[in-house]
Amino acid sequence: MMHYLDTNLLVYSAVNQDPLKRQQSQSIIQSLFEVDLLLLSPLSIQELIFTLSKLKIPKAQIENTYSLFQKFCRYEIDCTIMDDVYSVVAELEYGKNINDLIHLKFAERYCEKLITFDKDFKRLSPFSKISIEVIA
């Protein structure tokens, strides 16, 4: 019953760019923390650090955010996940949405649900069996 969060929820929880999205993402993260149902991928952590750095977030805040989320990164992105990703990428425009597909296929392997603010995931739902919740 693990839940996978797209990186955008992590970023919105850490940076107050949109108060409503921040509140929504913090609420979701807190509820998953409490029942230990949160799973993240190495890609989520990489994208989070990259985005916070790009937004010029202070180093100490990035370190605290990393420390908070890295413990929920429990599995690797292996070659079989990449094979699944490639099979879909070959049907779509090469390279476009590849990171979203990595998130999707990682989540599909280990979780029952993927949660995101990104509407592009609706377009990818035919390529997965996992439940995708796009927060409006």
PDB file of C-alpha atoms in Angstrom:
ATOM      1  CA  MET A   1       0.000   0.000   0.000  1.00  0.00           C
ATOM      2  CA  MET A   2       2.985   2.324  -0.500  1.00  0.00           C
ATOM      3  CA  HIS A   3       2.407   5.702  -2.135  1.00  0.00           C
ATOM      4  CA  TYR A   4       4.880   7.358  -4.483  1.00  0.00           C
ATOM      5  CA  LEU A   5       5.093  11.140  -4.640  1.00  0.00           C
ATOM      6  CA  ASP A   6       6.195  12.921  -7.751  1.00  0.00           C
ATOM      7  CA  THR A   7       8.990  15.411  -7.119  1.00  0.00           C
ATOM      8  CA  ASN A   8       6.679  18.390  -7.488  1.00  0.00           C
ATOM      9  CA  LEU A   9       4.976  17.542  -4.190  1.00  0.00           C
ATOM     10  CA  LEU A  10       8.340  17.477  -2.456  1.00  0.00           C
ATOM     11  CA  VAL A  11       9.332  20.832  -3.938  1.00  0.00           C
ATOM     12  CA  TYR A  12       6.015  22.509  -3.085  1.00  0.00           C
ATOM     13  CA  SER A  13       6.255  21.191   0.477  1.00  0.00           C
ATOM     14  CA  ALA A  14       9.731  22.685   0.901  1.00  0.00           C
ATOM     15  CA  VAL A  15       9.307  26.010  -0.925  1.00  0.00           C
ATOM     16  CA  ASN A  16       6.413  28.406  -0.518  1.00  0.00           C
ATOM     17  CA  GLN A  17       5.771  29.127  -4.211  1.00  0.00           C
ATOM     18  CA  ASP A  18       2.031  28.463  -3.998  1.00  0.00           C
ATOM     19  CA  PRO A  19       0.422  28.467  -0.528  1.00  0.00           C
ATOM     20  CA  LEU A  20      -2.419  26.102  -1.486  1.00  0.00           C
ATOM     21  CA  LYS A  21      -0.089  23.554  -3.110  1.00  0.00           C
ATOM     22  CA  ARG A  22       2.279  23.843  -0.178  1.00  0.00           C
ATOM     23  CA  GLN A  23      -0.513  23.094   2.289  1.00  0.00           C
ATOM     24  CA  GLN A  24      -1.820  20.206   0.163  1.00  0.00           C
ATOM     25  CA  SER A  25       1.619  18.634  -0.310  1.00  0.00           C
ATOM     26  CA  GLN A  26       2.576  19.024   3.359  1.00  0.00           C
ATOM     27  CA  SER A  27      -0.709  17.442   4.425  1.00  0.00           C
ATOM     28  CA  ILE A  28      -0.233  14.462   2.084  1.00  0.00           C
ATOM     29  CA  ILE A  29       3.389  13.988   3.133  1.00  0.00           C
ATOM     30  CA  GLN A  30       2.528  14.209   6.830  1.00  0.00           C
ATOM     31  CA  SER A  31      -0.248  11.643   6.529  1.00  0.00           C
ATOM     32  CA  LEU A  32       2.065   9.227   4.665  1.00  0.00           C
ATOM     33  CA  PHE A  33       4.888   9.817   7.183  1.00  0.00           C
ATOM     34  CA  GLU A  34       2.596   8.900  10.059  1.00  0.00           C
ATOM     35  CA  VAL A  35       1.731   5.487   8.605  1.00  0.00           C
ATOM     36  CA  ASP A  36       5.110   4.870   6.895  1.00  0.00           C
ATOM     37  CA  LEU A  37       3.586   4.506   3.427  1.00  0.00           C
ATOM     38  CA  LEU A  38       5.821   6.965   1.572  1.00  0.00           C
ATOM     39  CA  LEU A  39       8.293   5.762  -1.036  1.00  0.00           C
ATOM     40  CA  LEU A  40      10.612   7.895  -3.154  1.00  0.00           C
ATOM     41  CA  SER A  41      13.070   7.009  -5.888  1.00  0.00           C
ATOM     42  CA  PRO A  42      16.654   8.180  -6.352  1.00  0.00           C
ATOM     43  CA  LEU A  43      15.306  10.258  -9.268  1.00  0.00           C
ATOM     44  CA  SER A  44      12.924  12.072  -6.901  1.00  0.00           C
ATOM     45  CA  ILE A  45      15.804  12.966  -4.604  1.00  0.00           C
ATOM     46  CA  GLN A  46      18.010  14.084  -7.521  1.00  0.00           C
ATOM     47  CA  GLU A  47      15.257  16.275  -9.000  1.00  0.00           C
ATOM     48  CA  LEU A  48      14.473  17.748  -5.577  1.00  0.00           C
ATOM     49  CA  ILE A  49      18.085  18.753  -4.918  1.00  0.00           C
ATOM     50  CA  PHE A  50      18.457  20.120  -8.460  1.00  0.00           C
ATOM     51  CA  THR A  51      15.257  22.178  -8.214  1.00  0.00           C
ATOM     52  CA  LEU A  52      16.022  23.589  -4.767  1.00  0.00           C
ATOM     53  CA  SER A  53      19.513  24.542  -5.948  1.00  0.00           C
ATOM     54  CA  LYS A  54      18.094  26.154  -9.086  1.00  0.00           C
ATOM     55  CA  LEU A  55      15.683  28.158  -6.902  1.00  0.00           C
ATOM     56  CA  LYS A  56      18.708  29.319  -4.870  1.00  0.00           C
ATOM     57  CA  ILE A  57      17.386  27.826  -1.654  1.00  0.00           C
ATOM     58  CA  PRO A  58      19.991  28.157   1.142  1.00  0.00           C
ATOM     59  CA  LYS A  59      22.327  25.189   1.512  1.00  0.00           C
ATOM     60  CA  ALA A  60      21.177  24.472   5.075  1.00  0.00           C
ATOM     61  CA  GLN A  61      17.549  24.210   3.958  1.00  0.00           C
ATOM     62  CA  ILE A  62      18.518  21.884   1.098  1.00  0.00           C
ATOM     63  CA  GLU A  63      20.470  19.712   3.546  1.00  0.00           C
ATOM     64  CA  ASN A  64      17.502  19.575   5.952  1.00  0.00           C
ATOM     65  CA  THR A  65      15.097  18.732   3.137  1.00  0.00           C
ATOM     66  CA  TYR A  66      17.432  16.031   1.830  1.00  0.00           C
ATOM     67  CA  SER A  67      17.811  14.544   5.319  1.00  0.00           C
ATOM     68  CA  LEU A  68      14.050  14.464   5.733  1.00  0.00           C
ATOM     69  CA  PHE A  69      13.289  12.721   2.423  1.00  0.00           C
ATOM     70  CA  GLN A  70      16.314  10.492   1.723  1.00  0.00           C
ATOM     71  CA  LYS A  71      15.190   7.883   4.247  1.00  0.00           C
ATOM     72  CA  PHE A  72      12.135   7.176   2.064  1.00  0.00           C
ATOM     73  CA  CYS A  73      14.345   6.290  -0.893  1.00  0.00           C
ATOM     74  CA  ARG A  74      14.599   2.538  -0.386  1.00  0.00           C
ATOM     75  CA  TYR A  75      15.108   0.981  -3.840  1.00  0.00           C
ATOM     76  CA  GLU A  76      17.233   1.516  -6.918  1.00  0.00           C
ATOM     77  CA  ILE A  77      16.154   2.304 -10.454  1.00  0.00           C
ATOM     78  CA  ASP A  78      17.435  -0.838 -12.147  1.00  0.00           C
ATOM     79  CA  CYS A  79      17.718  -2.023 -15.740  1.00  0.00           C
ATOM     80  CA  THR A  80      14.347  -3.777 -15.733  1.00  0.00           C
ATOM     81  CA  ILE A  81      12.626  -0.506 -14.814  1.00  0.00           C
ATOM     82  CA  MET A  82      14.575   1.214 -17.584  1.00  0.00           C
ATOM     83  CA  ASP A  83      13.533  -1.518 -20.038  1.00  0.00           C
ATOM     84  CA  ASP A  84       9.884  -0.841 -19.123  1.00  0.00           C
ATOM     85  CA  VAL A  85      10.471   2.883 -19.572  1.00  0.00           C
ATOM     86  CA  TYR A  86      12.144   2.377 -22.935  1.00  0.00           C
ATOM     87  CA  SER A  87       9.275   0.262 -24.240  1.00  0.00           C
ATOM     88  CA  VAL A  88       6.918   3.193 -23.635  1.00  0.00           C
ATOM     89  CA  VAL A  89       9.361   5.876 -24.808  1.00  0.00           C
ATOM     90  CA  ALA A  90       9.641   4.004 -28.100  1.00  0.00           C
ATOM     91  CA  GLU A  91       5.878   4.472 -28.592  1.00  0.00           C
ATOM     92  CA  LEU A  92       5.991   8.163 -27.703  1.00  0.00           C
ATOM     93  CA  GLU A  93       8.290  10.944 -28.807  1.00  0.00           C
ATOM     94  CA  TYR A  94      11.768   9.762 -27.825  1.00  0.00           C
ATOM     95  CA  GLY A  95      13.068  11.393 -24.679  1.00  0.00           C
ATOM     96  CA  LYS A  96       9.993  13.462 -23.980  1.00  0.00           C
ATOM     97  CA  ASN A  97       8.557  12.613 -20.554  1.00  0.00           C
ATOM     98  CA  ILE A  98      11.312  10.105 -19.843  1.00  0.00           C
ATOM     99  CA  ASN A  99      11.706  11.254 -16.223  1.00  0.00           C
ATOM    100  CA  ASP A 100       7.943  11.051 -15.713  1.00  0.00           C
ATOM    101  CA  LEU A 101       8.027   7.531 -17.116  1.00  0.00           C
ATOM    102  CA  ILE A 102      10.845   6.566 -14.767  1.00  0.00           C
ATOM    103  CA  HIS A 103       8.764   7.835 -11.854  1.00  0.00           C
ATOM    104  CA  LEU A 104       5.737   5.964 -13.174  1.00  0.00           C
ATOM    105  CA  LYS A 105       7.478   2.627 -13.733  1.00  0.00           C
ATOM    106  CA  PHE A 106       9.332   2.830 -10.411  1.00  0.00           C
ATOM    107  CA  ALA A 107       6.054   3.560  -8.636  1.00  0.00           C
ATOM    108  CA  GLU A 108       4.313   0.782 -10.536  1.00  0.00           C
ATOM    109  CA  ARG A 109       6.852  -1.743  -9.264  1.00  0.00           C
ATOM    110  CA  TYR A 110       6.720  -0.796  -5.584  1.00  0.00           C
ATOM    111  CA  CYS A 111       3.527   1.148  -4.895  1.00  0.00           C
ATOM    112  CA  GLU A 112      -0.203   1.141  -5.379  1.00  0.00           C
ATOM    113  CA  LYS A 113      -0.554   4.871  -6.055  1.00  0.00           C
ATOM    114  CA  LEU A 114       1.373   7.788  -7.570  1.00  0.00           C
ATOM    115  CA  ILE A 115       0.423  11.309  -6.456  1.00  0.00           C
ATOM    116  CA  THR A 116       1.355  14.418  -8.437  1.00  0.00           C
ATOM    117  CA  PHE A 117       0.342  17.948  -9.415  1.00  0.00           C
ATOM    118  CA  ASP A 118       1.537  17.260 -12.986  1.00  0.00           C
ATOM    119  CA  LYS A 119      -1.338  16.797 -15.448  1.00  0.00           C
ATOM    120  CA  ASP A 120       1.052  15.140 -17.952  1.00  0.00           C
ATOM    121  CA  PHE A 121       0.684  11.949 -15.944  1.00  0.00           C
ATOM    122  CA  LYS A 122      -2.916  11.625 -17.165  1.00  0.00           C
ATOM    123  CA  ARG A 123      -1.489  11.167 -20.652  1.00  0.00           C
ATOM    124  CA  LEU A 124       0.804   8.429 -19.376  1.00  0.00           C
ATOM    125  CA  SER A 125      -1.863   6.492 -17.472  1.00  0.00           C
ATOM    126  CA  PRO A 126      -2.581   4.090 -20.389  1.00  0.00           C
ATOM    127  CA  PHE A 127       1.004   2.852 -20.030  1.00  0.00           C
ATOM    128  CA  SER A 128       0.660   1.777 -16.409  1.00  0.00           C
ATOM    129  CA  LYS A 129      -1.482  -0.293 -14.060  1.00  0.00           C
ATOM    130  CA  ILE A 130      -0.904   1.963 -11.048  1.00  0.00           C
ATOM    131  CA  SER A 131      -3.457   4.405  -9.696  1.00  0.00           C
ATOM    132  CA  ILE A 132      -2.453   7.985 -10.571  1.00  0.00           C
ATOM    133  CA  GLU A 133      -3.885  10.860  -8.545  1.00  0.00           C
ATOM    134  CA  VAL A 134      -3.415  14.280 -10.126  1.00  0.00           C
ATOM    135  CA  ILE A 135      -4.166  16.969  -7.559  1.00  0.00           C
ATOM    136  CA  ALA A 136      -6.035  19.905  -9.039  1.00  0.00           C
TER     137      ALA A 136
END
